[in-house]
Tab-separated table of C-alpha atoms in Angstrom:
chain	number	residue	atom	x	y	z
A	1	MET	CA	256.633	206.839	99.947
A	2	ILE	CA	254.260	206.880	96.959
A	3	ASP	CA	254.843	203.500	95.352
A	4	ALA	CA	253.178	201.657	92.517
A	5	PRO	CA	249.406	201.230	92.909
A	6	LEU	CA	248.423	198.565	95.396
A	7	VAL	CA	246.816	195.490	93.874
A	8	ILE	CA	243.613	194.879	95.763
A	9	GLU	CA	242.781	191.215	95.912
A	10	ASP	CA	239.383	190.026	96.999
A	11	ALA	CA	239.370	188.459	100.432
A	12	PRO	CA	238.853	184.676	100.410
A	13	LEU	CA	235.151	183.986	100.285
A	14	ARG	CA	235.212	181.773	103.331
A	15	ALA	CA	236.698	184.539	105.478
A	16	VAL	CA	234.009	186.924	104.283
A	17	TRP	CA	231.324	184.359	104.961
A	18	TYR	CA	232.577	183.686	108.495
A	19	ALA	CA	232.768	187.415	109.196
A	20	ALA	CA	229.248	188.047	107.932
A	21	TRP	CA	227.884	185.178	110.020
A	22	ARG	CA	229.736	186.388	113.105
A	23	PHE	CA	227.900	189.677	112.650
A	24	VAL	CA	224.535	187.966	112.134
A	25	LEU	CA	225.050	185.774	115.212
A	26	GLN	CA	226.129	188.728	117.315
A	27	ARG	CA	223.013	190.712	116.428
A	28	ALA	CA	220.660	187.713	116.608
A	29	SER	CA	221.978	186.711	120.036
A	30	ALA	CA	221.636	190.367	121.053
A	31	ALA	CA	217.976	190.344	120.092
A	32	VAL	CA	217.387	187.103	122.027
A	33	LEU	CA	219.261	188.531	125.004
A	34	ALA	CA	217.211	191.721	124.870
A	35	LEU	CA	214.115	189.617	125.569
A	36	CYS	CA	215.847	187.385	128.119
A	37	VAL	CA	217.336	190.329	129.994
A	38	VAL	CA	214.014	192.151	130.168
A	39	VAL	CA	212.520	189.040	131.788
A	40	HIS	CA	215.593	188.681	134.008
A	41	LEU	CA	215.410	192.310	135.151
A	42	ALA	CA	211.699	191.882	135.832
A	43	THR	CA	212.294	188.788	137.980
A	44	ILE	CA	215.071	190.597	139.849
A	45	ILE	CA	212.783	193.474	140.748
A	46	TYR	CA	209.989	191.049	141.628
A	47	ALA	CA	212.270	189.025	143.894
A	48	VAL	CA	213.648	192.126	145.555
A	49	ARG	CA	210.261	193.777	146.113
A	50	HIS	CA	208.720	190.605	147.516
A	51	GLU	CA	211.861	189.959	149.554
A	52	LEU	CA	212.032	186.401	148.272
A	53	THR	CA	214.515	184.192	150.026
A	54	ALA	CA	216.836	182.077	147.946
A	55	ALA	CA	214.861	179.019	148.981
A	56	ALA	CA	211.672	180.674	147.727
A	57	ILE	CA	213.318	181.486	144.401
A	58	VAL	CA	214.532	177.916	144.032
A	59	ALA	CA	211.030	176.641	144.765
A	60	ARG	CA	209.610	178.828	141.990
A	61	MET	CA	212.331	177.632	139.592
A	62	HIS	CA	211.189	174.071	140.211
A	63	ALA	CA	207.540	174.892	139.834
A	64	SER	CA	207.479	175.260	136.069
A	65	ALA	CA	209.235	173.824	133.031
A	66	PHE	CA	209.445	177.356	131.672
A	67	TRP	CA	212.422	178.367	133.805
A	68	PRO	CA	214.922	175.665	132.769
A	69	ALA	CA	213.996	176.243	129.140
A	70	PHE	CA	214.252	180.021	129.534
A	71	TYR	CA	217.621	179.960	131.268
A	72	THR	CA	218.998	177.395	128.825
A	73	ILE	CA	218.224	179.730	125.934
A	74	PHE	CA	219.674	182.594	127.974
A	75	VAL	CA	222.941	180.696	128.511
A	76	ILE	CA	223.278	179.775	124.837
A	77	ALA	CA	222.682	183.362	123.738
A	78	VAL	CA	225.252	184.631	126.244
A	79	ALA	CA	227.817	182.048	125.135
A	80	ILE	CA	227.480	183.370	121.567
A	81	HIS	CA	227.228	187.075	122.371
A	82	ALA	CA	229.920	187.632	125.002
A	83	PRO	CA	232.892	186.063	123.168
A	84	LEU	CA	232.022	187.903	119.960
A	85	GLY	CA	231.899	191.175	121.894
A	86	LEU	CA	235.222	190.354	123.542
A	87	ARG	CA	236.651	189.567	120.103
A	88	ALA	CA	236.190	193.170	118.992
A	89	ILE	CA	237.754	194.454	122.225
A	90	ALA	CA	240.717	192.088	121.905
A	91	ASP	CA	241.245	193.198	118.314
A	92	GLU	CA	240.845	196.953	118.798
A	93	TRP	CA	242.197	197.613	122.279
A	94	LEU	CA	244.643	194.771	122.871
A	95	GLY	CA	245.849	194.233	119.317
A	96	LEU	CA	245.027	190.521	119.595
A	97	ARG	CA	243.688	189.000	116.406
A	98	GLY	CA	243.966	185.822	114.373
A	99	ARG	CA	243.526	182.111	114.891
A	100	ALA	CA	244.975	181.877	118.414
A	101	THR	CA	242.701	184.660	119.670
A	102	ASP	CA	239.681	183.034	118.038
A	103	ALA	CA	240.595	179.723	119.666
A	104	VAL	CA	240.740	181.343	123.110
A	105	LEU	CA	237.374	183.005	122.500
A	106	ALA	CA	235.857	179.703	121.398
A	107	LEU	CA	237.158	178.229	124.647
A	108	ILE	CA	235.502	181.050	126.582
A	109	ALA	CA	232.251	180.255	124.777
A	110	VAL	CA	232.525	176.604	125.764
A	111	LEU	CA	233.297	177.514	129.390
A	112	LEU	CA	230.322	179.873	129.524
A	113	LEU	CA	228.100	177.153	128.109
A	114	GLY	CA	229.397	174.618	130.597
A	115	GLY	CA	229.238	176.918	133.608
A	116	GLY	CA	225.854	178.223	132.582
A	117	PHE	CA	224.307	174.806	132.007
A	118	TYR	CA	225.691	173.624	135.329
A	119	ALA	CA	224.128	176.603	137.103
A	120	VAL	CA	220.791	176.026	135.356
A	121	ARG	CA	220.879	172.370	136.297
A	122	SER	CA	221.611	173.259	139.926
A	123	LEU	CA	218.711	175.668	139.868
A	124	THR	CA	216.099	173.418	138.378
A	125	THR	CA	216.767	169.859	139.461
B	1	MET	CA	258.743	204.635	114.503
B	2	PRO	CA	255.452	206.481	114.157
B	3	SER	CA	254.696	208.695	117.107
B	4	PRO	CA	251.305	207.720	118.608
B	5	ALA	CA	250.535	211.290	119.609
B	6	ILE	CA	250.244	212.345	115.995
B	7	GLN	CA	248.894	209.199	114.457
B	8	ARG	CA	245.807	208.689	116.618
B	9	ASN	CA	242.985	210.776	117.990
B	10	ASP	CA	242.816	211.891	121.604
B	11	ALA	CA	240.038	212.947	123.934
B	12	ARG	CA	239.505	216.251	122.152
B	13	SER	CA	237.748	214.579	119.245
B	14	ARG	CA	235.665	212.281	121.442
B	15	GLY	CA	233.445	214.742	123.234
B	16	HIS	CA	230.102	213.835	121.737
B	17	PRO	CA	227.220	211.704	123.035
B	18	ALA	CA	227.461	208.833	120.569
B	19	PHE	CA	231.062	208.238	121.562
B	20	TRP	CA	230.198	208.230	125.269
B	21	ALA	CA	227.383	205.812	124.502
B	22	PHE	CA	229.963	203.523	122.881
B	23	VAL	CA	232.292	203.720	125.884
B	24	VAL	CA	229.457	202.986	128.305
B	25	HIS	CA	228.317	200.063	126.153
B	26	ARG	CA	231.788	198.562	125.878
B	27	VAL	CA	232.723	199.049	129.557
B	28	SER	CA	229.405	197.633	130.754
B	29	GLY	CA	229.944	194.679	128.431
B	30	ILE	CA	233.375	194.034	129.924
B	31	VAL	CA	231.975	194.271	133.454
B	32	LEU	CA	229.212	191.797	132.602
B	33	ALA	CA	231.611	189.413	130.862
B	34	LEU	CA	233.850	189.398	133.934
B	35	PHE	CA	230.885	189.016	136.288
B	36	LEU	CA	229.205	186.112	134.485
B	37	PRO	CA	231.555	183.278	135.465
B	38	LEU	CA	231.256	184.447	139.082
B	39	HIS	CA	227.481	184.567	138.721
B	40	PHE	CA	227.288	181.033	137.326
B	41	PHE	CA	229.593	179.791	140.076
B	42	THR	CA	227.751	181.385	142.986
B	43	LEU	CA	224.384	180.289	141.595
B	44	SER	CA	225.483	176.694	141.314
B	45	GLN	CA	227.065	176.747	144.780
B	46	ALA	CA	224.430	178.671	146.671
B	47	LEU	CA	221.614	176.588	145.295
B	48	ALA	CA	223.194	173.158	145.176
B	49	ARG	CA	224.549	173.354	148.711
B	50	PRO	CA	221.803	174.824	150.923
B	51	ALA	CA	223.983	174.778	154.015
B	52	SER	CA	226.162	177.519	152.635
B	53	LEU	CA	223.087	179.350	151.400
B	54	ASP	CA	222.437	181.247	154.607
B	55	ARG	CA	226.041	182.314	154.891
B	56	PHE	CA	225.916	183.543	151.326
B	57	LEU	CA	222.724	185.507	151.952
B	58	GLU	CA	224.206	187.141	155.022
B	59	TRP	CA	227.207	188.173	153.018
B	60	THR	CA	225.091	189.768	150.318
B	61	ARG	CA	223.349	191.985	152.867
B	62	GLN	CA	226.520	193.960	153.493
B	63	PRO	CA	226.238	197.502	152.103
B	64	ALA	CA	229.327	197.132	149.941
B	65	VAL	CA	227.873	194.053	148.270
B	66	LYS	CA	224.473	195.689	147.818
B	67	PHE	CA	226.175	198.658	146.199
B	68	SER	CA	228.135	196.390	143.853
B	69	GLU	CA	224.918	194.590	142.976
B	70	THR	CA	223.344	197.912	142.054
B	71	LEU	CA	226.297	198.715	139.809
B	72	LEU	CA	225.949	195.346	138.129
B	73	VAL	CA	222.248	195.870	137.611
B	74	LEU	CA	223.047	199.300	136.148
B	75	ALA	CA	225.643	197.703	133.860
B	76	LEU	CA	223.118	195.174	132.641
B	77	ALA	CA	220.371	197.743	132.150
B	78	VAL	CA	222.615	200.185	130.326
B	79	HIS	CA	224.092	197.490	128.102
B	80	LEU	CA	220.567	196.333	127.246
B	81	ALA	CA	219.299	199.839	126.550
B	82	GLY	CA	222.331	200.753	124.452
B	83	GLY	CA	222.126	197.467	122.607
B	84	VAL	CA	218.467	197.935	121.766
B	85	ARG	CA	219.366	201.399	120.479
B	86	LEU	CA	222.016	199.881	118.170
B	87	LEU	CA	219.645	197.188	116.923
B	88	PHE	CA	217.174	199.942	116.150
B	89	ILE	CA	219.760	202.021	114.272
B	90	GLU	CA	221.016	199.048	112.284
B	91	PHE	CA	217.841	197.168	111.516
B	92	VAL	CA	214.902	199.509	111.853
B	93	ALA	CA	215.629	203.096	110.912
B	94	TRP	CA	218.140	205.915	110.954
B	95	ARG	CA	216.963	209.407	111.675
B	96	ALA	CA	219.602	212.075	112.152
B	97	ASP	CA	217.425	214.061	114.531
B	98	TRP	CA	216.728	211.044	116.748
B	99	GLN	CA	220.322	210.195	117.551
B	100	LYS	CA	220.887	212.231	120.683
B	101	THR	CA	217.332	211.535	121.847
B	102	THR	CA	217.757	207.762	121.630
B	103	ILE	CA	220.963	207.998	123.647
B	104	ALA	CA	219.253	210.112	126.288
B	105	LEU	CA	216.262	207.773	126.483
B	106	ALA	CA	218.430	204.668	126.718
B	107	GLY	CA	220.513	206.192	129.482
B	108	ALA	CA	217.456	207.413	131.358
B	109	ALA	CA	215.703	204.049	131.173
B	110	ALA	CA	218.776	202.249	132.497
B	111	VAL	CA	219.303	204.661	135.372
B	112	ALA	CA	215.606	204.539	136.247
B	113	TYR	CA	215.709	200.771	136.434
B	114	ALA	CA	218.870	200.729	138.540
B	115	LEU	CA	217.268	203.200	140.957
B	116	LEU	CA	214.206	200.981	141.159
B	117	PHE	CA	216.477	198.123	142.130
B	118	ALA	CA	218.556	200.093	144.598
B	119	LEU	CA	215.609	201.640	146.423
B	120	ASN	CA	213.638	198.427	146.622
B	121	GLY	CA	216.538	196.296	147.792
C	1	MET	CA	250.537	246.469	114.469
C	2	PRO	CA	248.202	243.529	115.239
C	3	SER	CA	249.003	241.453	118.296
C	4	THR	CA	250.417	237.983	117.727
C	5	PHE	CA	249.240	234.718	119.170
C	6	PRO	CA	251.033	231.385	119.569
C	7	VAL	CA	250.493	228.721	116.976
C	8	LEU	CA	251.928	225.199	117.226
C	9	ILE	CA	252.515	223.580	113.859
C	10	TRP	CA	253.740	220.029	113.290
C	11	ARG	CA	257.100	219.922	111.565
C	12	GLY	CA	258.777	216.836	110.227
C	13	ALA	CA	257.437	213.363	109.586
C	14	ALA	CA	256.127	210.817	112.067
C	15	ASP	CA	259.105	211.454	114.344
C	16	GLY	CA	258.689	215.227	114.164
C	17	ALA	CA	257.396	217.686	116.735
C	18	PHE	CA	255.250	220.778	117.147
C	19	ARG	CA	257.076	224.046	116.604
C	20	ARG	CA	255.803	227.377	117.864
C	21	TYR	CA	255.234	230.373	115.634
C	22	ASP	CA	253.862	233.752	116.641
C	23	VAL	CA	251.310	234.819	114.073
C	24	PRO	CA	249.448	238.148	113.795
C	25	ARG	CA	245.852	237.818	114.969
C	26	LEU	CA	243.444	239.302	112.469
C	27	ALA	CA	239.670	239.532	112.264
C	28	SER	CA	237.878	236.740	110.387
C	29	GLN	CA	241.154	234.865	110.130
C	30	THR	CA	240.985	231.233	109.111
C	31	VAL	CA	243.421	228.509	110.115
C	32	LEU	CA	244.480	228.296	106.464
C	33	ASP	CA	245.318	232.008	106.612
C	34	VAL	CA	247.552	231.237	109.590
C	35	VAL	CA	249.376	228.389	107.851
C	36	THR	CA	249.803	230.461	104.712
C	37	HIS	CA	251.190	233.378	106.726
C	38	VAL	CA	253.756	231.098	108.370
C	39	GLN	CA	254.897	229.655	105.051
C	40	ARG	CA	255.106	233.001	103.281
C	41	HIS	CA	256.573	235.181	106.029
C	42	LEU	CA	258.081	233.039	108.780
C	43	ASP	CA	259.290	229.705	107.441
C	44	ALA	CA	259.256	228.955	103.719
C	45	SER	CA	260.116	225.303	104.363
C	46	LEU	CA	256.638	224.525	105.776
C	47	ALA	CA	254.817	221.997	103.582
C	48	TYR	CA	251.014	222.053	103.380
C	49	ARG	CA	248.190	221.501	100.894
C	50	TYR	CA	245.339	223.668	99.755
C	51	ALA	CA	243.586	224.456	96.506
C	52	CYS	CA	240.249	226.267	96.342
C	53	ARG	CA	240.470	227.909	99.820
C	54	VAL	CA	236.675	228.386	99.735
C	55	GLY	CA	235.431	225.109	101.191
C	56	MET	CA	234.785	223.085	98.058
C	57	CYS	CA	237.761	220.830	97.404
C	58	GLY	CA	238.688	219.413	100.799
C	59	SER	CA	242.442	219.641	100.117
C	60	CYS	CA	243.198	221.728	103.197
C	61	ALA	CA	242.012	219.141	105.724
C	62	MET	CA	244.254	219.089	108.804
C	63	THR	CA	244.010	218.335	112.509
C	64	VAL	CA	243.188	221.531	114.382
C	65	ASN	CA	243.240	221.315	118.205
C	66	GLY	CA	242.731	217.577	117.957
C	67	LYS	CA	239.850	217.605	115.469
C	68	ALA	CA	240.011	217.050	111.721
C	69	ARG	CA	238.737	220.093	109.860
C	70	TRP	CA	238.935	222.015	106.591
C	71	THR	CA	241.302	224.795	107.597
C	72	CYS	CA	239.908	227.221	105.023
C	73	ARG	CA	236.491	226.928	106.711
C	74	THR	CA	237.719	227.112	110.285
C	75	HIS	CA	237.854	230.532	111.866
C	76	VAL	CA	240.655	230.932	114.372
C	77	ASP	CA	238.225	232.648	116.737
C	78	ALA	CA	236.020	229.566	116.758
C	79	VAL	CA	238.771	227.142	117.759
C	80	ALA	CA	241.578	228.998	119.495
C	81	GLY	CA	239.972	231.386	121.950
C	82	ASP	CA	242.521	231.962	124.661
C	83	SER	CA	244.421	228.745	124.180
C	84	ALA	CA	247.106	228.071	121.627
C	85	LEU	CA	246.191	226.937	118.174
C	86	GLU	CA	247.580	223.499	117.403
C	87	ILE	CA	247.784	222.479	113.749
C	88	GLY	CA	248.879	219.033	112.651
C	89	PRO	CA	248.497	216.681	109.713
C	90	LEU	CA	245.425	214.456	109.393
C	91	HIS	CA	245.502	211.469	111.713
C	92	HIS	CA	245.644	207.834	110.629
C	93	LEU	CA	247.557	208.536	107.429
C	94	PRO	CA	251.324	208.394	106.843
C	95	ILE	CA	252.920	211.811	107.188
C	96	VAL	CA	254.890	212.871	104.133
C	97	ARG	CA	256.158	216.052	105.769
C	98	ASP	CA	254.764	218.693	108.100
C	99	LEU	CA	251.056	219.063	107.311
C	100	VAL	CA	251.045	216.855	104.217
C	101	VAL	CA	249.838	213.263	104.483
C	102	ASP	CA	249.932	210.422	101.998
C	103	MET	CA	246.334	209.890	100.897
C	104	ALA	CA	247.157	206.648	99.078
C	105	PRO	CA	246.000	204.298	101.888
C	106	PHE	CA	242.718	206.209	102.061
C	107	PHE	CA	242.056	205.637	98.372
C	108	ASP	CA	243.415	202.099	98.445
C	109	LYS	CA	240.686	201.283	100.945
C	110	TRP	CA	238.183	203.037	98.687
C	111	ALA	CA	239.187	200.573	95.991
C	112	ALA	CA	239.173	197.645	98.400
C	113	ALA	CA	235.564	198.451	99.281
C	114	LYS	CA	234.812	198.309	95.540
C	115	GLY	CA	234.105	202.025	95.548
C	116	GLU	CA	234.309	202.217	91.767
C	117	PHE	CA	231.333	202.294	89.462
C	118	LYS	CA	230.802	199.145	87.372
C	119	PRO	CA	228.949	200.141	84.218
C	120	THR	CA	226.276	197.883	82.762
C	121	ALA	CA	225.610	199.929	79.641
C	122	SER	CA	227.754	201.306	76.850
C	123	ARG	CA	227.809	204.588	74.987
C	124	TYR	CA	225.562	203.026	72.369
C	125	ASP	CA	222.781	202.382	74.858
C	126	ASP	CA	220.173	204.910	75.779
C	127	PHE	CA	220.595	207.093	78.875
C	128	ALA	CA	219.822	205.396	82.153
C	129	THR	CA	216.645	206.613	83.800
C	130	VAL	CA	216.843	207.092	87.535
C	131	ALA	CA	213.725	208.623	89.057
C	132	PRO	CA	214.822	211.251	91.612
C	133	SER	CA	211.966	210.286	93.895
C	134	SER	CA	212.722	206.564	93.881
C	135	PRO	CA	213.670	205.141	97.293
C	136	ALA	CA	217.043	203.914	96.060
C	137	ARG	CA	217.947	207.358	94.723
C	138	ARG	CA	216.635	209.186	97.784
C	139	ALA	CA	218.680	206.919	100.041
C	140	ILE	CA	221.890	208.268	98.507
C	141	ASP	CA	220.836	211.887	98.142
C	142	ALA	CA	223.397	213.006	100.697
C	143	THR	CA	225.970	210.246	100.288
C	144	ILE	CA	226.793	211.133	96.689
C	145	GLU	CA	228.166	214.494	97.876
C	146	CYS	CA	231.313	212.992	99.385
C	147	ILE	CA	234.439	214.540	97.886
C	148	GLY	CA	236.924	212.212	99.545
C	149	CYS	CA	238.618	214.780	101.783
C	150	GLY	CA	239.611	212.269	104.436
C	151	VAL	CA	238.248	214.141	107.473
C	152	CYS	CA	235.932	211.277	108.447
C	153	TYR	CA	238.741	208.737	108.062
C	154	ALA	CA	240.991	210.805	110.290
C	155	SER	CA	238.222	211.195	112.845
C	156	CYS	CA	237.271	207.530	113.085
C	157	ASP	CA	238.733	205.872	116.165
C	158	VAL	CA	238.120	202.400	114.757
C	159	VAL	CA	240.464	203.317	111.894
C	160	GLY	CA	243.014	204.211	114.547
C	161	TRP	CA	242.518	200.941	116.446
C	162	LYS	CA	242.174	198.574	113.489
C	163	PRO	CA	244.596	199.309	110.653
C	164	ASP	CA	242.657	197.205	108.128
C	165	TYR	CA	239.267	198.831	108.767
C	166	LEU	CA	238.016	200.208	105.466
C	167	GLY	CA	236.746	203.363	107.106
C	168	PRO	CA	233.720	205.628	106.791
C	169	ALA	CA	234.434	207.199	103.393
C	170	ALA	CA	235.094	203.958	101.558
C	171	LEU	CA	232.050	202.304	103.102
C	172	ASN	CA	229.875	205.344	102.383
C	173	ARG	CA	230.976	205.166	98.765
C	174	ALA	CA	230.274	201.430	98.616
C	175	PHE	CA	226.768	202.042	99.933
C	176	THR	CA	226.216	204.802	97.388
C	177	LEU	CA	227.072	202.412	94.573
C	178	VAL	CA	225.032	199.559	96.055
C	179	LYS	CA	222.016	201.857	95.751
C	180	ASP	CA	222.947	203.043	92.270
C	181	VAL	CA	220.576	201.158	89.983
C	182	ARG	CA	222.957	201.567	87.027
C	183	ASP	CA	225.794	199.760	88.808
C	184	GLY	CA	226.571	196.142	88.005
C	185	ALA	CA	228.954	195.084	90.765
C	186	GLY	CA	226.254	193.278	92.696
C	187	VAL	CA	227.255	190.795	95.341
C	188	SER	CA	231.007	191.319	94.835
C	189	ARG	CA	230.683	194.738	96.453
C	190	LEU	CA	228.667	193.385	99.381
C	191	ARG	CA	231.372	190.773	99.874
C	192	ALA	CA	234.015	193.498	99.816
C	193	VAL	CA	232.351	195.266	102.748
C	194	ALA	CA	231.165	192.180	104.637
C	195	GLY	CA	234.544	191.024	105.936
C	196	ASP	CA	236.156	191.625	109.284
C	197	SER	CA	237.480	194.999	108.129
C	198	GLY	CA	234.155	195.992	106.681
C	199	CYS	CA	230.939	197.549	107.843
C	200	GLN	CA	230.524	195.324	110.899
C	201	SER	CA	233.550	196.927	112.548
C	202	CYS	CA	231.740	200.259	112.819
C	203	HIS	CA	230.758	200.886	116.424
C	204	THR	CA	228.485	203.842	115.715
C	205	HIS	CA	230.770	206.389	117.383
C	206	GLN	CA	229.484	208.853	114.798
C	207	SER	CA	232.697	210.866	114.921
C	208	CYS	CA	232.616	210.786	111.135
C	209	THR	CA	229.121	212.265	111.127
C	210	GLU	CA	230.136	214.876	113.700
C	211	ARG	CA	233.132	216.047	111.695
C	212	CYS	CA	232.061	215.710	108.064
C	213	PRO	CA	232.341	219.224	106.582
C	214	LYS	CA	229.524	218.410	104.157
C	215	HIS	CA	227.273	217.116	106.948
C	216	LEU	CA	227.056	213.611	105.546
C	217	SER	CA	226.461	210.661	107.811
C	218	PRO	CA	228.708	207.737	106.928
C	219	THR	CA	227.326	206.050	110.061
C	220	ALA	CA	223.913	205.934	108.428
C	221	SER	CA	225.354	204.482	105.224
C	222	ILE	CA	227.280	201.877	107.181
C	223	ALA	CA	224.182	200.947	109.214
C	224	SER	CA	222.384	200.325	105.928
C	225	LEU	CA	225.280	198.214	104.677
C	226	LYS	CA	225.126	196.144	107.869
C	227	ARG	CA	221.464	195.473	107.199
C	228	LEU	CA	222.118	194.536	103.574
C	229	VAL	CA	225.013	192.248	104.451
C	230	ALA	CA	223.038	190.514	107.209
C	231	LEU	CA	220.061	189.948	104.928
C	232	ALA	CA	222.282	188.668	102.126
C	233	ALA	CA	224.013	186.262	104.501
C	234	LEU	CA	220.690	184.988	105.848
C	235	LYS	CA	219.322	184.463	102.353
C	236	GLY	CA	222.495	182.666	101.260
C	237	ASN	CA	223.208	185.388	98.729
C	238	LEU	CA	226.612	186.369	100.028
């Protein structure tokens, strides 16, 4: 049970670097999303209170270059934030970790980017 | 084989606000992650094909759908509020006496917003 | 003749079970008193640890009704009430026997987080001067009090979910040394806590802070480490 002392080797620097940057990206995308979601929640309430029809919303989306830019940033931030959040859940609650899991999460990121950009394009063109 | 009952904690050690805040944050995140692909899909369909637009709008007026929308809005609001709380703890300041207050404020803000949505809709 | 009350005590190793003992209920009785009574009068084969029995050493840490506590500082009245008292070994550590756990993984993670002081001076140098009011020293005013009892580690659910997670005590110690102006480990310690099993895995449950018998907040230390790691990464200093 009590064996010889464990030799603690430093983790490979690249792994540490990737991990630190995953954390930075998760928090940075969170900060971006905080702003985007506040705007999004505001537009939701505005649309609901003014009983905007979908056609009216689409018209407003076309009216300004702000909306495609805003939603593009929104989609990118989501595509970074959601897979990283799911990574922690997969690791801690499903016991899924390692290269294969990371590959699946990267795929999810790509799908979110694709689906999101397609939706934004449908909205604003 | 190790017996899980002795190796891990159970609900008895989880009865404090910061843990509930974590559960709410994680569950709302899962809900949003599952909802997003659907959201992107319906947006692209409902807006690119106007003919199906009216049918879609009719469908969303059903009470069950409105209720689900409110839950989604609550999930988004609570995930935002909890997330802002975490960003504050990690990058701005830690005060031991603020912890329960920040949780209460985040929860209250999210519920208030969801009510605003539900009552206006 | 005092009345007895039921006490469930874990016997055996990981594949063991709770066994019931009927222990006399006394005023101001602590959980350690209960365990000691069982070992001395009911079952001499019960294995458990204690040392100071006055709340200074942390040796008597066990799981009492699901929560990690120092048994010498836990009154039976405060935790049992009308329900049975359930006493088990600390969670998340290998069980040697009964109430005794192997603390080696706990301290291995302490070492993995570079929780050891790296001196920059020798005995021939003058004493180091650390102003008590300096921000770096004030930041670790509480954190230096950790005695490595393992209660926070046992209470942390992330430790339970993620076997490699360094845990609150090791990370608290790493933070303490990061802020120690005499220490020379520098970036190697930040790297040790910046990996996947490091500070970023903390989800701010604050179970460690809730349960720490010395009222420390490892969550606060870990939040500071997160900030330091993020800044170091952004500046290219990691």
